[in-house]
Short mmCIF file of C-alpha atoms in Angstrom, two decimals:
data_model
loop_
_atom_site.label_atom_id
_atom_site.label_comp_id
_atom_site.label_asym_id
_atom_site.label_seq_id
_atom_site.Cartn_x
_atom_site.Cartn_y
_atom_site.Cartn_z
CA UNK R 1 -15.14 -24.21 24.80
CA UNK R 2 -12.52 -21.53 25.44
CA UNK R 3 -13.27 -18.02 24.26
CA UNK R 4 -10.86 -16.65 21.67
CA UNK R 5 -9.25 -13.37 22.63
CA UNK R 6 -8.71 -10.81 19.86
CA UNK R 7 -5.08 -9.91 19.56
CA UNK R 8 -4.43 -6.14 19.72
CA UNK R 9 -3.45 -5.00 16.22
CA UNK R 10 -2.62 -1.64 14.72
CA UNK R 11 -2.35 -0.61 11.09
CA UNK R 12 0.71 1.25 9.79
CA UNK R 13 -0.69 4.72 10.46
CA UNK R 14 -1.68 3.86 14.03
CA UNK R 15 1.74 2.25 14.58
CA UNK R 16 3.42 5.42 13.31
CA UNK R 17 1.31 7.53 15.69
CA UNK R 18 2.14 5.31 18.65
CA UNK R 19 5.83 5.53 17.84
CA UNK R 20 5.88 9.29 17.20
CA UNK R 21 3.41 10.44 19.85
CA UNK R 22 3.44 7.78 22.57
CA UNK R 23 7.09 6.76 22.40
CA UNK R 24 6.21 3.16 21.59
CA UNK R 25 9.07 0.75 21.13
CA UNK R 26 9.15 -1.10 17.81
CA UNK R 27 10.18 -4.71 18.36
CA UNK R 28 11.27 -6.35 15.11
CA UNK R 29 11.16 -10.15 15.38
CA UNK R 30 12.42 -10.91 11.85
CA UNK R 31 15.57 -12.80 11.01
CA UNK R 32 18.92 -10.95 10.60
CA UNK R 33 18.85 -10.94 6.78
CA UNK R 34 15.37 -9.39 6.80
CA UNK R 35 16.46 -6.81 9.40
CA UNK R 36 19.54 -5.90 7.35
CA UNK R 37 17.44 -5.30 4.22
CA UNK R 38 15.32 -2.59 5.84
CA UNK R 39 13.67 -1.78 9.16
CA UNK R 40 11.78 0.89 11.05
CA UNK R 41 14.25 3.46 12.41
CA UNK R 42 14.90 3.02 16.11
CA UNK R 43 13.49 -0.50 16.26
CA UNK R 44 14.91 -3.13 18.58
CA UNK R 45 15.92 -6.30 16.75
CA UNK R 46 15.05 -9.50 18.58
CA UNK R 47 14.38 -12.50 16.32
CA UNK R 48 11.36 -14.51 17.42
CA UNK R 49 13.57 -17.46 18.38
CA UNK R 50 15.40 -15.25 20.91
CA UNK R 51 12.33 -13.67 22.49
CA UNK R 52 12.00 -16.07 25.42
CA UNK R 53 15.60 -15.57 26.58
CA UNK R 54 15.78 -11.82 25.87
CA UNK R 55 12.38 -10.63 27.08
CA UNK R 56 13.95 -8.95 30.12
CA UNK R 57 15.46 -6.39 27.72
CA UNK R 58 12.00 -5.04 26.92
CA UNK R 59 10.70 -1.95 28.72
CA UNK R 60 7.63 -2.33 30.87
CA UNK R 61 6.88 1.40 31.00
CA UNK R 62 5.97 2.03 27.36
CA UNK R 63 3.85 0.39 24.66
CA UNK R 64 5.42 -2.07 22.23
CA UNK R 65 4.55 -2.40 18.54
CA UNK R 66 5.71 -5.81 17.30
CA UNK R 67 6.59 -6.28 13.63
CA UNK R 68 7.73 -8.99 11.23
CA UNK R 69 7.50 -9.25 7.45
CA UNK R 70 3.75 -9.83 7.12
CA UNK R 71 2.30 -10.13 10.64
CA UNK R 72 2.42 -13.85 11.48
CA UNK R 73 5.56 -14.10 13.61
CA UNK R 74 4.82 -10.78 15.24
CA UNK R 75 1.35 -12.05 16.23
CA UNK R 76 3.00 -14.96 18.06
CA UNK R 77 5.41 -12.56 19.78
CA UNK R 78 2.62 -10.11 20.66
CA UNK R 79 0.62 -12.86 22.34
CA UNK R 80 3.69 -13.94 24.33
CA UNK R 81 4.41 -10.37 25.43
CA UNK R 82 0.84 -9.79 26.53
CA UNK R 83 1.15 -13.01 28.51
CA UNK R 84 3.98 -11.49 30.56
CA UNK R 85 2.12 -8.25 31.13
CA UNK R 86 3.45 -5.93 28.41
CA UNK R 87 1.25 -3.51 26.48
CA UNK R 88 1.98 -5.01 23.05
CA UNK R 89 0.24 -4.64 19.69
CA UNK R 90 0.87 -6.45 16.42
CA UNK R 91 1.56 -4.38 13.30
CA UNK R 92 -1.10 -5.71 10.96
CA UNK R 93 0.46 -6.64 7.63
CA UNK R 94 3.96 -6.20 9.05
CA UNK R 95 6.79 -4.47 7.26
CA UNK R 96 5.08 -5.04 3.94
CA UNK R 97 2.16 -2.86 5.07
CA UNK R 98 4.55 -0.29 6.60
CA UNK R 99 6.43 0.09 3.32
CA UNK R 100 3.25 0.04 1.17
CA UNK R 101 1.86 2.85 3.34
CA UNK R 102 4.84 5.00 2.38
CA UNK R 103 6.62 5.15 5.71
CA UNK R 104 10.39 5.41 5.74
CA UNK R 105 12.78 2.52 6.15
CA UNK R 106 16.22 2.49 7.66
CA UNK R 107 18.41 2.58 5.63
CA UNK R 108 16.62 5.02 3.31
CA UNK R 109 17.26 2.75 0.32
CA UNK R 110 16.09 -0.32 2.25
CA UNK R 111 13.41 -2.75 1.22
CA UNK R 112 11.31 -5.45 2.82
CA UNK R 113 13.03 -8.79 2.30
#
């Protein structure tokens, strides 16, 4: 039986630290309407369905924090990115957890759709 590998996950405070201190890229894999409602400032928008054809746009020299609304789609993306050799972590709880933790959204009056 194959051994299950634990997916690297970070909570909102660890994600914030990786962004602020380590220069991590935030990769937002939500759909355009979710992105438009509110996002993490400086994030790169790449809906999950586009990941396979756009993965070359991702930097290989810095960590990546992957986010979606609640953590499911971003877990799929994180696993795919690890598979191609990127240092990726899933934001546990997604944008919902980010907002509930009190971190800012862009735009300032944004919300998690």
